[in-house]
Each structure stands twice: as structure tokens, then as C-alpha cells.
PDB file of C-alpha atoms and ligand atoms in Angstrom:
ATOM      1  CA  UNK A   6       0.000   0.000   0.000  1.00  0.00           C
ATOM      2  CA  UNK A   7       1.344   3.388  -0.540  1.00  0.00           C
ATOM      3  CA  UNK A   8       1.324   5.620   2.180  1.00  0.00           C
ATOM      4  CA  UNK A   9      -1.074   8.872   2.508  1.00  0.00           C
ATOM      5  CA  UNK A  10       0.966  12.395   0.695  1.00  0.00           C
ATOM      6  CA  UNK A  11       2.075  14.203   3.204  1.00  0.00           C
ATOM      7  CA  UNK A  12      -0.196  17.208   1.518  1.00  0.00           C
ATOM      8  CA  UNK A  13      -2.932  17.023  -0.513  1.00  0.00           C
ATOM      9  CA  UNK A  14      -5.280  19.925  -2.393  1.00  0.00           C
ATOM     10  CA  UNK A  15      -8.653  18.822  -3.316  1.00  0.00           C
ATOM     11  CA  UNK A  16     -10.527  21.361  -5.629  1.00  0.00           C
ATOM     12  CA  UNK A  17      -9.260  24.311  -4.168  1.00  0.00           C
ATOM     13  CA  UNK A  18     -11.547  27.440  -5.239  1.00  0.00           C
ATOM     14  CA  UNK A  19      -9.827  30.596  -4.023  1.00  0.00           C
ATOM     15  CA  UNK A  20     -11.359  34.161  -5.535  1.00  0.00           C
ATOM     16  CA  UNK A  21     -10.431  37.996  -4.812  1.00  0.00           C
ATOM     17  CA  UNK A  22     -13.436  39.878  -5.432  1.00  0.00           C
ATOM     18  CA  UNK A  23     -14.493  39.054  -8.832  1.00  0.00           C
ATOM     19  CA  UNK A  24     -11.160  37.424  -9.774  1.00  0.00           C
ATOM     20  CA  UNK A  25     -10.824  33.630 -10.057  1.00  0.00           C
ATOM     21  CA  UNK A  26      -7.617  33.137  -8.826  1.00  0.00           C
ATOM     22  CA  UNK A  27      -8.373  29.168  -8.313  1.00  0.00           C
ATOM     23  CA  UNK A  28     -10.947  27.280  -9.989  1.00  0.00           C
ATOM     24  CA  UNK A  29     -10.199  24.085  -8.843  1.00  0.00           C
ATOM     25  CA  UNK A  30      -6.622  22.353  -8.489  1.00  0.00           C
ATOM     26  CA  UNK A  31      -6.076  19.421  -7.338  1.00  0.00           C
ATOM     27  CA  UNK A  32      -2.525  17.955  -6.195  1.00  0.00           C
ATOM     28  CA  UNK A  33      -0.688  15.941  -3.839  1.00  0.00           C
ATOM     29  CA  UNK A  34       2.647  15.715  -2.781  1.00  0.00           C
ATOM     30  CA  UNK A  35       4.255  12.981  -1.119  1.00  0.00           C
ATOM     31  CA  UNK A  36       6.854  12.628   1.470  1.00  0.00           C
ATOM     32  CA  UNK A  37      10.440  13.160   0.304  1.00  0.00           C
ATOM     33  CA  UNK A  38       9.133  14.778  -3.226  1.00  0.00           C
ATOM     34  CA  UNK A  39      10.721  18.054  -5.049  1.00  0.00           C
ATOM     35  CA  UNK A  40       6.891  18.819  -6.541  1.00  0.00           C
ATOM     36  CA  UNK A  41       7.385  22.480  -9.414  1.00  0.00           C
ATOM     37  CA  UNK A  42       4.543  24.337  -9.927  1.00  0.00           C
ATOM     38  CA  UNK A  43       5.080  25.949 -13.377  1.00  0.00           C
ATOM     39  CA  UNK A  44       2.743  28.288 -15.503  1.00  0.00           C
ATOM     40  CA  UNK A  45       2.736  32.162 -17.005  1.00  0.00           C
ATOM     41  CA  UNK A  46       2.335  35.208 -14.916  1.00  0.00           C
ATOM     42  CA  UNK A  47      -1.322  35.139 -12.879  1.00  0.00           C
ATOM     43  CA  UNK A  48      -1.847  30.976 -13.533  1.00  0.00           C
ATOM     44  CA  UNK A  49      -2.194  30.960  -9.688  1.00  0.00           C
ATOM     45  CA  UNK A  50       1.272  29.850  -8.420  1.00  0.00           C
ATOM     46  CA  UNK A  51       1.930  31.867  -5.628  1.00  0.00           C
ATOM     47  CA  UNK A  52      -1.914  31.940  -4.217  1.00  0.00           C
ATOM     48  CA  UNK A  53      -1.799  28.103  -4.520  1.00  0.00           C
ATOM     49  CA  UNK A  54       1.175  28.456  -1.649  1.00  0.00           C
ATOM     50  CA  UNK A  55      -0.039  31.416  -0.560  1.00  0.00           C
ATOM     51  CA  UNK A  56      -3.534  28.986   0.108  1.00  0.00           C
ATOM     52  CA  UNK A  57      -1.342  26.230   1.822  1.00  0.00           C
ATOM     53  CA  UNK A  58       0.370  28.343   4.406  1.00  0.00           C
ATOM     54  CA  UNK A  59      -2.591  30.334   5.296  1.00  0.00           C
ATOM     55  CA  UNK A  60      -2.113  33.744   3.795  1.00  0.00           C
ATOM     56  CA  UNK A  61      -4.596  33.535   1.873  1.00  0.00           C
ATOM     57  CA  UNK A  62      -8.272  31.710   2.290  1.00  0.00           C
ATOM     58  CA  UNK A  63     -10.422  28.790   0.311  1.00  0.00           C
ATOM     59  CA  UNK A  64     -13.514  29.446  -1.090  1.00  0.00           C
ATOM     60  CA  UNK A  65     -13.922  25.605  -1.194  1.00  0.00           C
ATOM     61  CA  UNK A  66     -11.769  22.741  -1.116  1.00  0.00           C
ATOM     62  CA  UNK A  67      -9.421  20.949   1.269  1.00  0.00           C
ATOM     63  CA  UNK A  68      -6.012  21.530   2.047  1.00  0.00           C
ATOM     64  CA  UNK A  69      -5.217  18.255   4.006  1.00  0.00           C
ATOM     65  CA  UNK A  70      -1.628  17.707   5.727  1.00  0.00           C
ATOM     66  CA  UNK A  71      -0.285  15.257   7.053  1.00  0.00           C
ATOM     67  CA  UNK A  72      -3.791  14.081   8.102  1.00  0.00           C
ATOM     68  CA  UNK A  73      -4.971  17.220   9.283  1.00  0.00           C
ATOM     69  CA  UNK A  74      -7.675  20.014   7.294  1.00  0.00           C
ATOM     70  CA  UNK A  75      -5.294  23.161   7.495  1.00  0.00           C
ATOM     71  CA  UNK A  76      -7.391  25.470   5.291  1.00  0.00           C
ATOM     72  CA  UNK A  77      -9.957  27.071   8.484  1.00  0.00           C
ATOM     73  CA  UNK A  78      -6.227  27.354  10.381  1.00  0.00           C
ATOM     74  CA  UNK A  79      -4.134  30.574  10.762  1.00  0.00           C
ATOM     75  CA  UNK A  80      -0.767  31.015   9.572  1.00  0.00           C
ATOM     76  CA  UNK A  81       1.131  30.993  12.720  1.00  0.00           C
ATOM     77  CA  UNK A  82      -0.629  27.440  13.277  1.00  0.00           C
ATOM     78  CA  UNK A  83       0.060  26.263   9.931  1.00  0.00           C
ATOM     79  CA  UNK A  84       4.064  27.094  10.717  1.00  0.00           C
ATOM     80  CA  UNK A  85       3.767  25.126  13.950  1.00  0.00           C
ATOM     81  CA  UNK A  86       2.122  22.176  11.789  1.00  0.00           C
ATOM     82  CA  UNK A  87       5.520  21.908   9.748  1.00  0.00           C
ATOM     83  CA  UNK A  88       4.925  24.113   6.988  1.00  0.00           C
ATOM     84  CA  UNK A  89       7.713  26.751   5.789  1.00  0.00           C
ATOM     85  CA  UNK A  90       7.468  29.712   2.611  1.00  0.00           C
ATOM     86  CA  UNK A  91       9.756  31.327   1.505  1.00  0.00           C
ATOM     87  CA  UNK A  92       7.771  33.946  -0.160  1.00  0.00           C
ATOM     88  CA  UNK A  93       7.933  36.143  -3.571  1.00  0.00           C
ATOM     89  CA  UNK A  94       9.888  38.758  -3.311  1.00  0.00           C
ATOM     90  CA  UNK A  95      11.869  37.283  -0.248  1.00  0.00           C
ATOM     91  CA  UNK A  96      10.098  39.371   2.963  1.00  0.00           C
ATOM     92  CA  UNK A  97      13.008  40.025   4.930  1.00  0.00           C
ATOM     93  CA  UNK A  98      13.575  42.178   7.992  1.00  0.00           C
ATOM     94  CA  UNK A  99      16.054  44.830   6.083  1.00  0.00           C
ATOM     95  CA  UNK A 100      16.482  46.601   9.346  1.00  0.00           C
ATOM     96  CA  UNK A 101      17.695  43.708  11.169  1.00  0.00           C
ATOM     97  CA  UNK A 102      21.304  41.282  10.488  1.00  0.00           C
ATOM     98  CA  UNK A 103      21.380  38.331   9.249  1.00  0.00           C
ATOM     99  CA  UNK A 104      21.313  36.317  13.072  1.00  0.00           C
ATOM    100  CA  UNK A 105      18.354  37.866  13.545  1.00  0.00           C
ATOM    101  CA  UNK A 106      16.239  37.159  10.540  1.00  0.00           C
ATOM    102  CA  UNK A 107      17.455  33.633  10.847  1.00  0.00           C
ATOM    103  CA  UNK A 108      16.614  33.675  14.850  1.00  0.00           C
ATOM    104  CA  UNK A 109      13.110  34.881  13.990  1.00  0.00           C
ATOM    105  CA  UNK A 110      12.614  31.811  11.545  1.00  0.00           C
ATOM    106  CA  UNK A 111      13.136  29.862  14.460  1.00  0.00           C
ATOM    107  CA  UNK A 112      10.904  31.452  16.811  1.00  0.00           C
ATOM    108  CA  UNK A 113       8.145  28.466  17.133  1.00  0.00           C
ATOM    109  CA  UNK A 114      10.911  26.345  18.242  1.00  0.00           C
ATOM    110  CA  UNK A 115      11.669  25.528  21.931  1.00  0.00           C
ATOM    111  CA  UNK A 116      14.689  22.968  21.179  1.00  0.00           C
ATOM    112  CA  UNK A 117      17.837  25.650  21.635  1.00  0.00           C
ATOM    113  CA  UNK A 118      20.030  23.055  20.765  1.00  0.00           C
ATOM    114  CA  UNK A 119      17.989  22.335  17.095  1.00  0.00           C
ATOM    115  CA  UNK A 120      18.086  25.551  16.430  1.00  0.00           C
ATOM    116  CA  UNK A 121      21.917  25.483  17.318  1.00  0.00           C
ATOM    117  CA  UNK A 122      22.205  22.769  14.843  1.00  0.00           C
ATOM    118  CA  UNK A 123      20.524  23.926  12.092  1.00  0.00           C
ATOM    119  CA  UNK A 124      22.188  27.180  12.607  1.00  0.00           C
ATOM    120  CA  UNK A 125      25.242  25.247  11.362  1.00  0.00           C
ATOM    121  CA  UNK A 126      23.670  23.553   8.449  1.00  0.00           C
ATOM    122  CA  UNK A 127      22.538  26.815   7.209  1.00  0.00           C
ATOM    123  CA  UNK A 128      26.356  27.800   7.361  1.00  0.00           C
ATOM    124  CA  UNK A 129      27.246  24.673   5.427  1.00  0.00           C
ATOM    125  CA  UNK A 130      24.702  24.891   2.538  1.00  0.00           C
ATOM    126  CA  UNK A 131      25.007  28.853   2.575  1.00  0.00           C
ATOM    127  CA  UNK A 132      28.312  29.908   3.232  1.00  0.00           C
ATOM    128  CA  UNK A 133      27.972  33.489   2.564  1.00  0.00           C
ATOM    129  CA  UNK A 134      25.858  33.591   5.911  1.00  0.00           C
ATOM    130  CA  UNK A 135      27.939  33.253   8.076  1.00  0.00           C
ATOM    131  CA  UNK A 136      30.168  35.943   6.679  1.00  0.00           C
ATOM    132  CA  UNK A 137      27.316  38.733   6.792  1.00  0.00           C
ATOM    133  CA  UNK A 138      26.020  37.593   9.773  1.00  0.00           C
ATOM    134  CA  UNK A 139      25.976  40.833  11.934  1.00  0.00           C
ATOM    135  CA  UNK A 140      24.963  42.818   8.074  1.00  0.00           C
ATOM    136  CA  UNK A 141      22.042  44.254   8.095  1.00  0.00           C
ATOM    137  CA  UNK A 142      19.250  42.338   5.568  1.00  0.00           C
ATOM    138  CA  UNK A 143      18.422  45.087   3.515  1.00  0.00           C
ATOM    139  CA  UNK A 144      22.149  45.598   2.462  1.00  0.00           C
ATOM    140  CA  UNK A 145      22.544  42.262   1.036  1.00  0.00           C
ATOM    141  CA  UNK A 146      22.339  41.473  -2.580  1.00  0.00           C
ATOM    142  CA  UNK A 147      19.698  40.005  -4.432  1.00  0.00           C
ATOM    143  CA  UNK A 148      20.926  36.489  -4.336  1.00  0.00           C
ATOM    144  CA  UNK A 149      22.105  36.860  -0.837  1.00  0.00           C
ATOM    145  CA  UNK A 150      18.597  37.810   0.354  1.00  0.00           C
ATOM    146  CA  UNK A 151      17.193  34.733  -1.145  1.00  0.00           C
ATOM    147  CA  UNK A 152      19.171  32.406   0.416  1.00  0.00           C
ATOM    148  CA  UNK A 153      18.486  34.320   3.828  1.00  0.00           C
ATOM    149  CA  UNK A 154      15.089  33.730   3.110  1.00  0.00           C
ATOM    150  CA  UNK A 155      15.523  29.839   2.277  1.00  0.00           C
ATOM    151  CA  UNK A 156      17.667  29.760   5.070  1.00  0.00           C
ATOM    152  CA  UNK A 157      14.526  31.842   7.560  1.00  0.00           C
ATOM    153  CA  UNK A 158      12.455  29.088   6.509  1.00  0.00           C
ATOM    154  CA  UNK A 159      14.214  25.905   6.961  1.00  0.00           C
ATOM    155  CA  UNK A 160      15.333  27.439  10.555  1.00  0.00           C
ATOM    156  CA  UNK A 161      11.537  26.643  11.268  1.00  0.00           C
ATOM    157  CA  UNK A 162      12.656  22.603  10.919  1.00  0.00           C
ATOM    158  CA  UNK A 163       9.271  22.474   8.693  1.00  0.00           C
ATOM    159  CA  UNK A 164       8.457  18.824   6.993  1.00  0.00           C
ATOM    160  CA  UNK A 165       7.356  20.916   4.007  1.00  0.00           C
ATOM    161  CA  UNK A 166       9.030  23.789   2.501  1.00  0.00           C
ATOM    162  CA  UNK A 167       7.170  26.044  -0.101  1.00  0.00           C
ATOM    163  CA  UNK A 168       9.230  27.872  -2.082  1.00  0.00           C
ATOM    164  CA  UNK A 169       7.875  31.493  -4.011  1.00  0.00           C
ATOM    165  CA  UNK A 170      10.573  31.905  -6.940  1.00  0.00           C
ATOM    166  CA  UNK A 171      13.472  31.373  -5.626  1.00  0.00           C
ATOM    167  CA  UNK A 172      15.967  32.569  -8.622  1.00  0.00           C
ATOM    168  CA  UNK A 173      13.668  36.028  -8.756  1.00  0.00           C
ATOM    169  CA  UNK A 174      15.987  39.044  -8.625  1.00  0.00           C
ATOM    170  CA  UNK A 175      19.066  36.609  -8.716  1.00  0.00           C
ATOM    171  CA  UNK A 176      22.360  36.909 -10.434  1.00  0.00           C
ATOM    172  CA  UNK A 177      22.841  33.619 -13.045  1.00  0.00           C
ATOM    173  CA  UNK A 178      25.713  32.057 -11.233  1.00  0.00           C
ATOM    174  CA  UNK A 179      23.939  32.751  -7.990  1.00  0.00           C
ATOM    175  CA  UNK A 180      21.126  31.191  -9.179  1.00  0.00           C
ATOM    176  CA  UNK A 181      23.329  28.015  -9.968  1.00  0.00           C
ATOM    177  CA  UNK A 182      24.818  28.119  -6.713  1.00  0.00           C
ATOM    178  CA  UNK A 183      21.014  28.521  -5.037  1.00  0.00           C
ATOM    179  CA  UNK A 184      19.684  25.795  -6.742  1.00  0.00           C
ATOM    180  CA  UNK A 185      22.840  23.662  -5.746  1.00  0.00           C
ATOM    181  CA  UNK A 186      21.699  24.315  -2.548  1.00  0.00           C
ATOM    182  CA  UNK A 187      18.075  22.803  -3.020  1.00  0.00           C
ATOM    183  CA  UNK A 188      19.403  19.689  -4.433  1.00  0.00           C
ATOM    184  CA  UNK A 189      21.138  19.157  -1.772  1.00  0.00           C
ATOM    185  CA  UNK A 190      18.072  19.814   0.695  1.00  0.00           C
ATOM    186  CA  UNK A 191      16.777  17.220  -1.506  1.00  0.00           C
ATOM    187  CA  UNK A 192      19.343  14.560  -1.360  1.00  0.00           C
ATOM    188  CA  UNK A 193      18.704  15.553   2.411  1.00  0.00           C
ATOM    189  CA  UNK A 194      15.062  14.117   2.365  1.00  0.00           C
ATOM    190  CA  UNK A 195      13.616  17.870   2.259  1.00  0.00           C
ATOM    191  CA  UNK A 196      10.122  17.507   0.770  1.00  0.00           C
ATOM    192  CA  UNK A 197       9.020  20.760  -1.225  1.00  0.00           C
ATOM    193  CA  UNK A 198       6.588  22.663  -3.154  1.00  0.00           C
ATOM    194  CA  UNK A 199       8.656  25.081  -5.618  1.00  0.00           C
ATOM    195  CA  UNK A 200       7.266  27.243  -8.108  1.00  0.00           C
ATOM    196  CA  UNK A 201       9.230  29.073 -10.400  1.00  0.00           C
ATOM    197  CA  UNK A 202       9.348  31.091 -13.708  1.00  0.00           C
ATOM    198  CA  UNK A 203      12.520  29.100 -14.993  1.00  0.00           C
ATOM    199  CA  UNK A 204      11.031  25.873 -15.982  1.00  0.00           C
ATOM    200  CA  UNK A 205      14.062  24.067 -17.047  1.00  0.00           C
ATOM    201  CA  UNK A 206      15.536  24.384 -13.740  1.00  0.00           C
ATOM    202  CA  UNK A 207      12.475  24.054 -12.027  1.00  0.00           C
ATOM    203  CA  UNK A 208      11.593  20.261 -14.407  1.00  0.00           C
ATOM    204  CA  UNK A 209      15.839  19.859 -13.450  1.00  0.00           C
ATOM    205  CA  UNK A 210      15.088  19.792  -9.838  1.00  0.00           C
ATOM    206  CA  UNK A 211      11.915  17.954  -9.560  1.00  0.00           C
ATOM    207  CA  UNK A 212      10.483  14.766  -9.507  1.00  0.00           C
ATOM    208  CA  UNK A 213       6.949  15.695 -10.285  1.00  0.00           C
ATOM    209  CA  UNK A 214       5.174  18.675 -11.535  1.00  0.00           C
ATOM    210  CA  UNK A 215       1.750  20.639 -12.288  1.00  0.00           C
ATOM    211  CA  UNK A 216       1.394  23.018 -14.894  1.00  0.00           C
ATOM    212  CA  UNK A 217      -0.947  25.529 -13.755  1.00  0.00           C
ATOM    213  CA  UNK A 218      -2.994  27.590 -16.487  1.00  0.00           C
ATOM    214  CA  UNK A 219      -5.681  30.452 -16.082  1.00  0.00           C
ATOM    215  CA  UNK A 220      -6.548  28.914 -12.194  1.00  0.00           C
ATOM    216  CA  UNK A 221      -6.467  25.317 -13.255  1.00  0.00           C
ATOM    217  CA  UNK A 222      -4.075  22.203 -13.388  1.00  0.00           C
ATOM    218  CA  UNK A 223      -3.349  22.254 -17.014  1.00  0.00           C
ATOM    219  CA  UNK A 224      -1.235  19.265 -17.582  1.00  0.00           C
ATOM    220  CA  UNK A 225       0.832  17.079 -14.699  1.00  0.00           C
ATOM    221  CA  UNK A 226       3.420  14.480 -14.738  1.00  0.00           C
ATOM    222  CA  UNK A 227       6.797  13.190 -14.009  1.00  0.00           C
ATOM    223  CA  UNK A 228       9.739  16.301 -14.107  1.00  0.00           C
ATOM    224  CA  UNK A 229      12.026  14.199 -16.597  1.00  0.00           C
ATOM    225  CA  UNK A 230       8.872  13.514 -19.021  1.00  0.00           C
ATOM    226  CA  UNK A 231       7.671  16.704 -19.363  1.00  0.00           C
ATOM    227  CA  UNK A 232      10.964  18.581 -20.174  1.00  0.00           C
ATOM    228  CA  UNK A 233      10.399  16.997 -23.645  1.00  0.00           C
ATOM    229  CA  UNK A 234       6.778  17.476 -23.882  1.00  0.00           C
ATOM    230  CA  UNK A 235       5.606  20.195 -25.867  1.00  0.00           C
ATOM    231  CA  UNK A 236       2.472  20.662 -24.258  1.00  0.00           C
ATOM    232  CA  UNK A 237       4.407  22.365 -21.597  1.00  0.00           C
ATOM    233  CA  UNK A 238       5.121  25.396 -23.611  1.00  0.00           C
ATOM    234  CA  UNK A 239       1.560  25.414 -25.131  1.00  0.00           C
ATOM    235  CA  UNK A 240      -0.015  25.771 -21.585  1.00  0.00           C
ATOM    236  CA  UNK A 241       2.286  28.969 -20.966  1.00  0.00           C
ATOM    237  CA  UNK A 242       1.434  30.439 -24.972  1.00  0.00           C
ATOM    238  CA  UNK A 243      -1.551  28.683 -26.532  1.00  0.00           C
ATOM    239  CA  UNK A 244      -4.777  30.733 -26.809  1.00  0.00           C
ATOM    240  CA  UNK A 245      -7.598  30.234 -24.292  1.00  0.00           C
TER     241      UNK A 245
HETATM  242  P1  ATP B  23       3.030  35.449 -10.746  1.00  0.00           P
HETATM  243  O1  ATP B  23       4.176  34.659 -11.194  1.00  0.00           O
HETATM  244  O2  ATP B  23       2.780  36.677 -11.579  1.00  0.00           O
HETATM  245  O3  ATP B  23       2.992  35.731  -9.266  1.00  0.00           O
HETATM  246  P2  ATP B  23       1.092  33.405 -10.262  1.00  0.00           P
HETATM  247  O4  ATP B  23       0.917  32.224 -11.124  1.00  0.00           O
HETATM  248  O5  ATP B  23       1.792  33.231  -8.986  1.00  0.00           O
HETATM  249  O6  ATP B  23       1.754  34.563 -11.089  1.00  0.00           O
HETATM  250  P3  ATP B  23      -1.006  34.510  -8.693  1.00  0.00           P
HETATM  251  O7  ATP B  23      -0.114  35.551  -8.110  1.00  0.00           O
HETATM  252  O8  ATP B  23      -1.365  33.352  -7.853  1.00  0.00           O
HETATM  253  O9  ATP B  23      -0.356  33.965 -10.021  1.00  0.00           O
HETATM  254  O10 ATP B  23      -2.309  35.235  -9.224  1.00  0.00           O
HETATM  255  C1  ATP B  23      -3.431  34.557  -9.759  1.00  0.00           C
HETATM  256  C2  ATP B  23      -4.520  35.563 -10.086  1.00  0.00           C
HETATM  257  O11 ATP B  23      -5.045  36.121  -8.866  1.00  0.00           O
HETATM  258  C3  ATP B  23      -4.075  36.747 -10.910  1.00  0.00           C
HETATM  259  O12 ATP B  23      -5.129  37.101 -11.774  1.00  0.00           O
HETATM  260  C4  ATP B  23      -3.820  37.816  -9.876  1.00  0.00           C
HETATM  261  O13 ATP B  23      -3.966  39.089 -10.446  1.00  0.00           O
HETATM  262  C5  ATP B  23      -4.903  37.523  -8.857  1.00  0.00           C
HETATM  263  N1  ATP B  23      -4.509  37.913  -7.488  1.00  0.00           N
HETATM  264  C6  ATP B  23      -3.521  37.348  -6.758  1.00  0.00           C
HETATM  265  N2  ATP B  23      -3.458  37.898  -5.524  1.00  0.00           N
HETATM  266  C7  ATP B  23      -4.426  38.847  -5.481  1.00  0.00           C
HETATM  267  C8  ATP B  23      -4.879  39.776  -4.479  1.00  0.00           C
HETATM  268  N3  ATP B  23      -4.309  39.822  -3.276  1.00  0.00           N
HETATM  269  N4  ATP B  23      -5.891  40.592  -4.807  1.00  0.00           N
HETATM  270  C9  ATP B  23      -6.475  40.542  -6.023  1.00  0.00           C
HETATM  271  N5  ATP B  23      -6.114  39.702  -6.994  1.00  0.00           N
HETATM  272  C10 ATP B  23      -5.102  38.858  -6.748  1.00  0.00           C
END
């Protein structure tokens, strides 16, 4: 028997105002998966993890994880559940260093010595860290930022990370060196729900992954599969 996905979206509906952000999507995503969501500007990417982590709320549908309906919970109760995002445009404290934005990630923990711990890994899968560590935020560099944030959100010890674009405002080789990073989260047993504009990266890192279109789950599949299908391009440019 295979085992339940550790999340699962059944018909989620999510609208603002008039707009249809959601009509529908279904997915799942089992333990230990690398799951992309891919699609053009407005498919519904970032409300889809904006829906999981509580930010923003179901018209209808179920959000289920690990066993539990999280859609009527709040967002600091959704973090406590084991969910981390690491959101568009990267959310940082710019007023305060480094420590602290990665202390604050941690702030639903009461393990000292975890957080100690993962302190560490963060140094080891971000170096430059630990080098701006008493900088402020706001006067790191694009990439930088990002992997603060990445690093903010694994510091909560979540069993699912969502991840908001993480090579958005990123120099190329950082970008290379970010997504380095992720694979090795992955290798680490890190299961996680990335969306991201650069699809051959995205289909690189994956083992699964939805193509979203206009609010709906246009097309789905294995990563490897659908970097040679050309119905992945046709859900980002076909007509209506
Ligand atoms: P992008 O890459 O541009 O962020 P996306 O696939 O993540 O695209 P969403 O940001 O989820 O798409 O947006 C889906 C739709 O919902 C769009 O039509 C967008 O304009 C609308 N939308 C998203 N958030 C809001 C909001 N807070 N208020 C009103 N409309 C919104």
C-alpha cells in the first residue's frame, strides 16, 4: 500500500473579489518529493502556496496535511504544523542582520540546541551567511537575500518547505549556486513545493510537476517527461 501524501489539495476554489484566482486544483505531494509548480504570470502559483500556508483563504476545497484540514487554520498554526514559505519577493527584515532574521525563523521552536544545529547547516549549505552575519538584511544582494530567506524558513525545521521563486531578482551564477543548494536539501530528504518562472531548472530539480494555467491544473506528470513534452510550452502560450 502506498502511504497517505504528506499534503494534498482537493478542488481548491480561491477568488479575490471578482477574480478567479483558483478554480479548482487538485494535487498531492508525497513525502520526500521536489513537486514544481510551473505556468505564465497570474496561472495561480503563488496563491496556490499562498492557500497552503494560510495567507490567503479557500472558497472551497481541502487543504489536508499530514492528516490534518489546514485550510480554516491561521498562519502561525500552519508554521507550527511543519509548513515553511519562503515567499515572492523574499520578505526580509532589512532593518535587522542576518542572526536575527534567521533567529526569527526559528521562533516556534523551543529545542535551543535544534536551532543550534541547524544554525550550522545553514552555514554549510550557505556559506555566505555566516560571513554577513551581523549585516544588516536590507544591504545584502539580491541572491544573498534569497538564500536568507531559504535559510529563515528551513530554521523553522518544517516537513514541508514552499518555495515562491526562488531565482527572482538573482544573479545567473547565484542562481546556480542557489539551486545547488536545493538539491542538496533534496538529497537531504527535504520535501518541497517550488514554483518558479525558470522551468528548465524548475523540471531539473523535480520529480513531479503541475502546470498551472488560467486557475487550473493544465497538464501534470513526471519532471524528466515533461521537459520533452511540448504541451508544456503550449499551456504557458496557446490561446484560451
Ligand atoms: P506570478 O508569477 O505573476 O505571481 P502566479 O501564477 O503566482 O503569477 P497569482 O499571483 O497566484 O499567479 O495570481 C493569480 C490571479 O489572482 C491573478 O489574476 C492575480 O492578479 C490575482 N490575485 C492574486 N493575488 C491577489 C490579491 N491579493 N488581490 C487581487 N487579486 C489577486
Amino acid at each position: 500500500a502506498t502511504a497517505d501524501p504528506l499534503l494534498r489539495i482537493d478542488n481548491l476554489e480561491v477568488s479575490f473579489g471578482a477574480v478567479r484566482a483558483l478554480k479548482g486544483i487538485s494535487l498531492d505531494v508525497r513525502e520526500g518529493e521536489v513537486i514544481a509548480l510551473v505556468g505564465a504570470n497570474g496561472a495561480g502559483k503563488s496563491t496556490t502556496l499562498r492557500s497552503i500556508s494560510g495567507l490567503a483563504r479557500a472558497k472551497s476545497g481541502t487543504i489536508t496535511f499530514a492528516g490534518t484540514v489546514i485550510n480554516k487554520r491561521t498562519a502561525p498554526q500552519i508554521v507550527r504544523l511543519g509548513i515553511a514559505h519562503s515567499p515572492e519577493g523574499r520578505r526580509l527584515f532589512g532593518g535587522l542582520s542576518v542572526a536575527e532574521n534567521l533567529r526569527l525563523g526559528a521562533c516556534t521552536r523551543t529545542d535551543p540546541d535544534g536551532v543550534a544545529r541547524d544554525t550550522e547547516r545553514m552555514f554549510v549549505l550557505f556559506p555566505i551567511l555566516r560571513e554577513r552575519w551581523r549585516q544588516l538584511a536590507g544591504t545584502l544582494s539580491g541572491g544573498e537575500q534569497q538564500q536568507l530567506a531559504l535559510a529563515r524558513a528551513l530554521m523553522a525545521a518544517p516537513k514541508l518547505l514552499l518555495l515562491d521563486e526562488p531565482s527572482l531578482g538573482v544573479a545567473p551564477l547565484l542562481v546556480r549556486h542557489i539551486f545547488d543548494a536545493l538539491a542538496e536539501l533534496k538529497r537531504q530528504g527535504m520535501t518541497m513545493l517550488l514554483v518558479e518562472q525558470n522551468i528548465a531548472l524548475a523540471l531539473e530539480l523535480a520529480d513531479r510537476a503541475y502546470v498551472l494555467r488560467t486557475g487550473k491544473v493544465a497538464l501534470s506528470g513526471i519532471a524528466s517527461e515533461l521537459r520533452s513534452d511540448d504541451r508544456v510550452a503550449q499551456a504557458y502560450l496557446g490561446a484560451a
